[in-house]
Amino acid sequence: MSEGVDVDEATGGAAAGGSGTGQPAAPARPPRRGLLRRRLVLFGVPLAVLLSLLAAYLLAGGDDVEVDPPAPDATGERLCRDLHGALPATVAGLRQRATEPSSPYTAAWGDPAVVLRCGVARPPVMDDPRANGGEVNGVDWVLEKREDGRYRCTTSYRKAYVEVVIPAAYGDVKALVDLAGAVEKAVPRSL
């Protein structure tokens, strides 16, 4: 082909300069290659960077919090699923994060993560008459301070046990204030 003549892709004929049959030439279309190249230049590099970052994120395991899901009984399964649907998007100002493996019995917020597990076994500390307990917005909790400074808080007097582990970095059990409403709504009292 000579320069300055584009081939009409639909008919195979010349789009500019006539077809050599004596008929008038069709109006010239702008070449598509230049537009495509500009789009690739404008969007190709950022898209390539975005895809590279996404691949690195997925290969690193994402931003999920590893949480061992409990195995609740049949009643606990139903109640914990209800609780999962009622959980707030933020707890103590911390945004919710995905858990790995994904489970309707676990949830996490922030980094380091406040971790909730629903349907856990009754903790032995509940048999200790000297155990620390408290009520937060209508929900009773047994509080255990761990050696590493974390708090493990487990609901009491509920039809399913809900455990919340709060990292030492947060210094208190403020997360329970934001979780109490969901627990109160989804997990009925047992007494």
PDB file of C-alpha atoms in Angstrom:
ATOM      1  CA  MET A   1       0.000   0.000   0.000  1.00  0.00           C
ATOM      2  CA  SER A   2       1.103   3.516  -0.593  1.00  0.00           C
ATOM      3  CA  GLU A   3       1.356   6.063   2.146  1.00  0.00           C
ATOM      4  CA  GLY A   4      -1.746   8.213   2.782  1.00  0.00           C
ATOM      5  CA  VAL A   5      -4.218   5.569   1.638  1.00  0.00           C
ATOM      6  CA  ASP A   6      -6.173   3.621   4.240  1.00  0.00           C
ATOM      7  CA  VAL A   7      -7.916   0.434   3.347  1.00  0.00           C
ATOM      8  CA  ASP A   8     -11.575   0.331   4.230  1.00  0.00           C
ATOM      9  CA  GLU A   9     -11.729  -2.680   6.512  1.00  0.00           C
ATOM     10  CA  ALA A  10     -15.360  -3.482   5.703  1.00  0.00           C
ATOM     11  CA  THR A  11     -15.059  -3.579   1.877  1.00  0.00           C
ATOM     12  CA  GLY A  12     -11.348  -4.027   1.302  1.00  0.00           C
ATOM     13  CA  GLY A  13     -11.411  -1.031  -1.059  1.00  0.00           C
ATOM     14  CA  ALA A  14      -9.578   2.256  -0.785  1.00  0.00           C
ATOM     15  CA  ALA A  15     -11.163   4.780   1.551  1.00  0.00           C
ATOM     16  CA  ALA A  16      -9.344   7.751   0.085  1.00  0.00           C
ATOM     17  CA  GLY A  17      -8.384   8.488  -3.492  1.00  0.00           C
ATOM     18  CA  GLY A  18     -11.147   6.392  -5.099  1.00  0.00           C
ATOM     19  CA  SER A  19     -11.277   2.737  -5.931  1.00  0.00           C
ATOM     20  CA  GLY A  20     -10.030   3.154  -9.450  1.00  0.00           C
ATOM     21  CA  THR A  21     -13.519   2.455 -10.896  1.00  0.00           C
ATOM     22  CA  GLY A  22     -14.421   6.047 -11.589  1.00  0.00           C
ATOM     23  CA  GLN A  23     -16.855   6.279  -8.692  1.00  0.00           C
ATOM     24  CA  PRO A  24     -16.511   9.086  -6.155  1.00  0.00           C
ATOM     25  CA  ALA A  25     -14.363   8.294  -3.188  1.00  0.00           C
ATOM     26  CA  ALA A  26     -15.946   7.686   0.224  1.00  0.00           C
ATOM     27  CA  PRO A  27     -15.106  10.269   2.861  1.00  0.00           C
ATOM     28  CA  ALA A  28     -11.828   9.525   4.595  1.00  0.00           C
ATOM     29  CA  ARG A  29     -11.990   8.110   8.129  1.00  0.00           C
ATOM     30  CA  PRO A  30      -9.403   9.106  10.628  1.00  0.00           C
ATOM     31  CA  PRO A  31      -6.895   6.318  11.238  1.00  0.00           C
ATOM     32  CA  ARG A  32      -7.751   4.259  14.308  1.00  0.00           C
ATOM     33  CA  ARG A  33      -4.234   3.225  15.188  1.00  0.00           C
ATOM     34  CA  GLY A  34      -3.224   6.620  16.534  1.00  0.00           C
ATOM     35  CA  LEU A  35      -6.245   6.782  18.842  1.00  0.00           C
ATOM     36  CA  LEU A  36      -5.607   3.262  20.113  1.00  0.00           C
ATOM     37  CA  ARG A  37      -1.945   4.023  20.746  1.00  0.00           C
ATOM     38  CA  ARG A  38      -2.874   7.160  22.708  1.00  0.00           C
ATOM     39  CA  ARG A  39      -5.305   5.139  24.833  1.00  0.00           C
ATOM     40  CA  LEU A  40      -2.666   2.528  25.542  1.00  0.00           C
ATOM     41  CA  VAL A  41      -0.160   5.194  26.486  1.00  0.00           C
ATOM     42  CA  LEU A  42      -2.666   6.997  28.719  1.00  0.00           C
ATOM     43  CA  PHE A  43      -4.234   3.942  30.326  1.00  0.00           C
ATOM     44  CA  GLY A  44      -1.765   1.126  29.717  1.00  0.00           C
ATOM     45  CA  VAL A  45       0.925   2.215  32.138  1.00  0.00           C
ATOM     46  CA  PRO A  46      -1.399   2.985  35.077  1.00  0.00           C
ATOM     47  CA  LEU A  47      -3.300  -0.231  34.373  1.00  0.00           C
ATOM     48  CA  ALA A  48      -0.050  -2.203  34.350  1.00  0.00           C
ATOM     49  CA  VAL A  49       0.962  -0.642  37.673  1.00  0.00           C
ATOM     50  CA  LEU A  50      -2.456  -1.374  39.164  1.00  0.00           C
ATOM     51  CA  LEU A  51      -2.330  -4.996  38.007  1.00  0.00           C
ATOM     52  CA  SER A  52       1.183  -5.399  39.437  1.00  0.00           C
ATOM     53  CA  LEU A  53       0.079  -4.033  42.801  1.00  0.00           C
ATOM     54  CA  LEU A  54      -2.998  -6.269  42.813  1.00  0.00           C
ATOM     55  CA  ALA A  55      -0.877  -9.333  42.025  1.00  0.00           C
ATOM     56  CA  ALA A  56       1.576  -8.482  44.819  1.00  0.00           C
ATOM     57  CA  TYR A  57      -1.325  -7.983  47.241  1.00  0.00           C
ATOM     58  CA  LEU A  58      -2.873 -11.340  46.339  1.00  0.00           C
ATOM     59  CA  LEU A  59       0.452 -13.197  46.475  1.00  0.00           C
ATOM     60  CA  ALA A  60       1.183 -11.739  49.893  1.00  0.00           C
ATOM     61  CA  GLY A  61      -2.124 -13.136  51.161  1.00  0.00           C
ATOM     62  CA  GLY A  62      -3.966  -9.834  51.122  1.00  0.00           C
ATOM     63  CA  ASP A  63      -4.814  -7.900  54.212  1.00  0.00           C
ATOM     64  CA  ASP A  64      -6.853 -10.667  55.820  1.00  0.00           C
ATOM     65  CA  VAL A  65      -6.530 -11.479  59.510  1.00  0.00           C
ATOM     66  CA  GLU A  66      -5.845 -15.141  60.244  1.00  0.00           C
ATOM     67  CA  VAL A  67      -8.475 -16.341  62.712  1.00  0.00           C
ATOM     68  CA  ASP A  68      -9.204 -19.918  63.719  1.00  0.00           C
ATOM     69  CA  PRO A  69     -12.997 -20.239  63.365  1.00  0.00           C
ATOM     70  CA  PRO A  70     -14.801 -22.046  66.174  1.00  0.00           C
ATOM     71  CA  ALA A  71     -17.192 -24.955  65.620  1.00  0.00           C
ATOM     72  CA  PRO A  72     -20.462 -23.926  67.308  1.00  0.00           C
ATOM     73  CA  ASP A  73     -23.345 -26.306  67.953  1.00  0.00           C
ATOM     74  CA  ALA A  74     -26.511 -26.056  65.812  1.00  0.00           C
ATOM     75  CA  THR A  75     -28.035 -23.290  67.963  1.00  0.00           C
ATOM     76  CA  GLY A  76     -24.739 -21.419  68.011  1.00  0.00           C
ATOM     77  CA  GLU A  77     -24.414 -21.673  64.223  1.00  0.00           C
ATOM     78  CA  ARG A  78     -27.731 -19.889  63.712  1.00  0.00           C
ATOM     79  CA  LEU A  79     -27.078 -17.253  66.389  1.00  0.00           C
ATOM     80  CA  CYS A  80     -23.536 -16.592  65.185  1.00  0.00           C
ATOM     81  CA  ARG A  81     -24.713 -16.128  61.602  1.00  0.00           C
ATOM     82  CA  ASP A  82     -27.273 -13.621  62.900  1.00  0.00           C
ATOM     83  CA  LEU A  83     -24.550 -11.860  64.874  1.00  0.00           C
ATOM     84  CA  HIS A  84     -22.265 -11.734  61.838  1.00  0.00           C
ATOM     85  CA  GLY A  85     -24.974  -9.919  59.895  1.00  0.00           C
ATOM     86  CA  ALA A  86     -25.506  -7.418  62.723  1.00  0.00           C
ATOM     87  CA  LEU A  87     -21.850  -6.508  63.341  1.00  0.00           C
ATOM     88  CA  PRO A  88     -20.830  -2.862  62.882  1.00  0.00           C
ATOM     89  CA  ALA A  89     -18.447  -1.766  60.109  1.00  0.00           C
ATOM     90  CA  THR A  90     -16.275   0.012  62.684  1.00  0.00           C
ATOM     91  CA  VAL A  91     -15.375  -0.872  66.258  1.00  0.00           C
ATOM     92  CA  ALA A  92     -13.617   1.673  68.475  1.00  0.00           C
ATOM     93  CA  GLY A  93     -12.966   3.721  65.329  1.00  0.00           C
ATOM     94  CA  LEU A  94     -11.311   0.742  63.566  1.00  0.00           C
ATOM     95  CA  ARG A  95     -12.537  -0.482  60.175  1.00  0.00           C
ATOM     96  CA  GLN A  96     -13.599  -4.068  59.626  1.00  0.00           C
ATOM     97  CA  ARG A  97     -11.174  -6.418  57.865  1.00  0.00           C
ATOM     98  CA  ALA A  98     -11.655  -9.805  56.220  1.00  0.00           C
ATOM     99  CA  THR A  99     -10.695 -12.939  58.111  1.00  0.00           C
ATOM    100  CA  GLU A 100      -8.837 -15.938  56.716  1.00  0.00           C
ATOM    101  CA  PRO A 101     -10.366 -18.403  56.382  1.00  0.00           C
ATOM    102  CA  SER A 102     -13.585 -16.536  55.713  1.00  0.00           C
ATOM    103  CA  SER A 103     -16.214 -17.602  58.247  1.00  0.00           C
ATOM    104  CA  PRO A 104     -19.580 -16.377  59.522  1.00  0.00           C
ATOM    105  CA  TYR A 105     -18.241 -17.087  63.027  1.00  0.00           C
ATOM    106  CA  THR A 106     -15.327 -14.633  62.922  1.00  0.00           C
ATOM    107  CA  ALA A 107     -14.732 -10.925  62.388  1.00  0.00           C
ATOM    108  CA  ALA A 108     -11.842  -8.477  62.794  1.00  0.00           C
ATOM    109  CA  TRP A 109     -11.278  -4.716  62.950  1.00  0.00           C
ATOM    110  CA  GLY A 110      -8.126  -2.590  62.783  1.00  0.00           C
ATOM    111  CA  ASP A 111      -4.406  -3.322  62.743  1.00  0.00           C
ATOM    112  CA  PRO A 112      -3.453  -4.872  65.116  1.00  0.00           C
ATOM    113  CA  ALA A 113      -6.821  -6.553  64.901  1.00  0.00           C
ATOM    114  CA  VAL A 114      -9.614  -6.708  67.425  1.00  0.00           C
ATOM    115  CA  VAL A 115     -10.854 -10.256  66.770  1.00  0.00           C
ATOM    116  CA  LEU A 116     -14.327 -11.646  67.425  1.00  0.00           C
ATOM    117  CA  ARG A 117     -15.129 -15.358  67.431  1.00  0.00           C
ATOM    118  CA  CYS A 118     -18.697 -16.528  67.958  1.00  0.00           C
ATOM    119  CA  GLY A 119     -19.619 -20.018  69.126  1.00  0.00           C
ATOM    120  CA  VAL A 120     -16.488 -20.658  71.199  1.00  0.00           C
ATOM    121  CA  ALA A 121     -16.484 -23.222  74.007  1.00  0.00           C
ATOM    122  CA  ARG A 122     -17.264 -22.036  77.533  1.00  0.00           C
ATOM    123  CA  PRO A 123     -13.925 -20.811  78.889  1.00  0.00           C
ATOM    124  CA  PRO A 124     -12.623 -22.427  82.117  1.00  0.00           C
ATOM    125  CA  VAL A 125     -12.213 -18.978  83.721  1.00  0.00           C
ATOM    126  CA  MET A 126     -16.008 -18.882  84.130  1.00  0.00           C
ATOM    127  CA  ASP A 127     -15.661 -21.515  86.857  1.00  0.00           C
ATOM    128  CA  ASP A 128     -13.388 -19.225  88.881  1.00  0.00           C
ATOM    129  CA  PRO A 129     -15.377 -17.251  91.481  1.00  0.00           C
ATOM    130  CA  ARG A 130     -12.621 -14.600  91.424  1.00  0.00           C
ATOM    131  CA  ALA A 131     -12.891 -14.013  87.665  1.00  0.00           C
ATOM    132  CA  ASN A 132     -13.247 -10.400  86.565  1.00  0.00           C
ATOM    133  CA  GLY A 133     -16.568  -9.622  85.000  1.00  0.00           C
ATOM    134  CA  GLY A 134     -18.458  -6.596  83.875  1.00  0.00           C
ATOM    135  CA  GLU A 135     -21.536  -5.423  82.047  1.00  0.00           C
ATOM    136  CA  VAL A 136     -21.307  -3.222  78.958  1.00  0.00           C
ATOM    137  CA  ASN A 137     -24.542  -1.844  77.514  1.00  0.00           C
ATOM    138  CA  GLY A 138     -26.618  -4.809  78.670  1.00  0.00           C
ATOM    139  CA  VAL A 139     -24.096  -7.528  77.806  1.00  0.00           C
ATOM    140  CA  ASP A 140     -22.180  -9.383  80.542  1.00  0.00           C
ATOM    141  CA  TRP A 141     -18.533 -10.221  79.882  1.00  0.00           C
ATOM    142  CA  VAL A 142     -15.819 -12.181  81.671  1.00  0.00           C
ATOM    143  CA  LEU A 143     -12.514 -10.324  81.241  1.00  0.00           C
ATOM    144  CA  GLU A 144      -9.089 -11.950  81.159  1.00  0.00           C
ATOM    145  CA  LYS A 145      -5.872 -10.003  80.809  1.00  0.00           C
ATOM    146  CA  ARG A 146      -3.326 -12.162  78.996  1.00  0.00           C
ATOM    147  CA  GLU A 147       0.420 -12.202  79.660  1.00  0.00           C
ATOM    148  CA  ASP A 148       1.053 -10.330  76.390  1.00  0.00           C
ATOM    149  CA  GLY A 149      -1.267  -7.503  77.511  1.00  0.00           C
ATOM    150  CA  ARG A 150      -4.230  -8.490  75.350  1.00  0.00           C
ATOM    151  CA  TYR A 151      -7.698  -8.759  76.818  1.00  0.00           C
ATOM    152  CA  ARG A 152      -9.859 -11.788  76.101  1.00  0.00           C
ATOM    153  CA  CYS A 153     -13.484 -10.944  76.773  1.00  0.00           C
ATOM    154  CA  THR A 154     -16.161 -13.638  76.618  1.00  0.00           C
ATOM    155  CA  THR A 155     -19.890 -13.125  76.935  1.00  0.00           C
ATOM    156  CA  SER A 156     -21.671 -14.806  79.808  1.00  0.00           C
ATOM    157  CA  TYR A 157     -25.359 -15.624  80.270  1.00  0.00           C
ATOM    158  CA  ARG A 158     -25.894 -15.859  76.491  1.00  0.00           C
ATOM    159  CA  LYS A 159     -27.100 -18.793  74.345  1.00  0.00           C
ATOM    160  CA  ALA A 160     -23.769 -18.727  72.474  1.00  0.00           C
ATOM    161  CA  TYR A 161     -20.384 -17.630  73.782  1.00  0.00           C
ATOM    162  CA  VAL A 162     -18.846 -14.695  71.945  1.00  0.00           C
ATOM    163  CA  GLU A 163     -15.123 -14.073  72.442  1.00  0.00           C
ATOM    164  CA  VAL A 164     -13.444 -10.755  71.662  1.00  0.00           C
ATOM    165  CA  VAL A 165      -9.654 -10.428  71.845  1.00  0.00           C
ATOM    166  CA  ILE A 166      -8.433  -6.838  72.133  1.00  0.00           C
ATOM    167  CA  PRO A 167      -4.728  -6.077  71.518  1.00  0.00           C
ATOM    168  CA  ALA A 168      -2.729  -4.307  74.229  1.00  0.00           C
ATOM    169  CA  ALA A 169      -2.141  -1.421  71.792  1.00  0.00           C
ATOM    170  CA  TYR A 170      -5.709  -0.227  72.431  1.00  0.00           C
ATOM    171  CA  GLY A 171      -5.277  -0.273  76.206  1.00  0.00           C
ATOM    172  CA  ASP A 172      -8.896  -0.916  77.178  1.00  0.00           C
ATOM    173  CA  VAL A 173     -12.101  -2.730  76.334  1.00  0.00           C
ATOM    174  CA  LYS A 174     -13.725   0.169  74.453  1.00  0.00           C
ATOM    175  CA  ALA A 175     -14.484  -2.168  71.532  1.00  0.00           C
ATOM    176  CA  LEU A 176     -17.102  -3.901  73.682  1.00  0.00           C
ATOM    177  CA  VAL A 177     -19.199  -0.730  73.685  1.00  0.00           C
ATOM    178  CA  ASP A 178     -19.544  -0.884  69.895  1.00  0.00           C
ATOM    179  CA  LEU A 179     -20.140  -4.657  69.842  1.00  0.00           C
ATOM    180  CA  ALA A 180     -22.701  -4.814  72.660  1.00  0.00           C
ATOM    181  CA  GLY A 181     -25.651  -3.725  70.518  1.00  0.00           C
ATOM    182  CA  ALA A 182     -25.062  -6.446  67.923  1.00  0.00           C
ATOM    183  CA  VAL A 183     -24.571  -9.124  70.610  1.00  0.00           C
ATOM    184  CA  GLU A 184     -27.692  -7.974  72.477  1.00  0.00           C
ATOM    185  CA  LYS A 185     -29.738  -8.105  69.256  1.00  0.00           C
ATOM    186  CA  ALA A 186     -28.479 -11.420  67.832  1.00  0.00           C
ATOM    187  CA  VAL A 187     -27.539 -13.628  70.799  1.00  0.00           C
ATOM    188  CA  PRO A 188     -30.338 -13.921  73.391  1.00  0.00           C
ATOM    189  CA  ARG A 189     -29.735 -14.198  77.112  1.00  0.00           C
ATOM    190  CA  SER A 190     -29.673 -17.725  78.509  1.00  0.00           C
ATOM    191  CA  LEU A 191     -31.038 -16.830  81.964  1.00  0.00           C
TER     192      LEU A 191
END
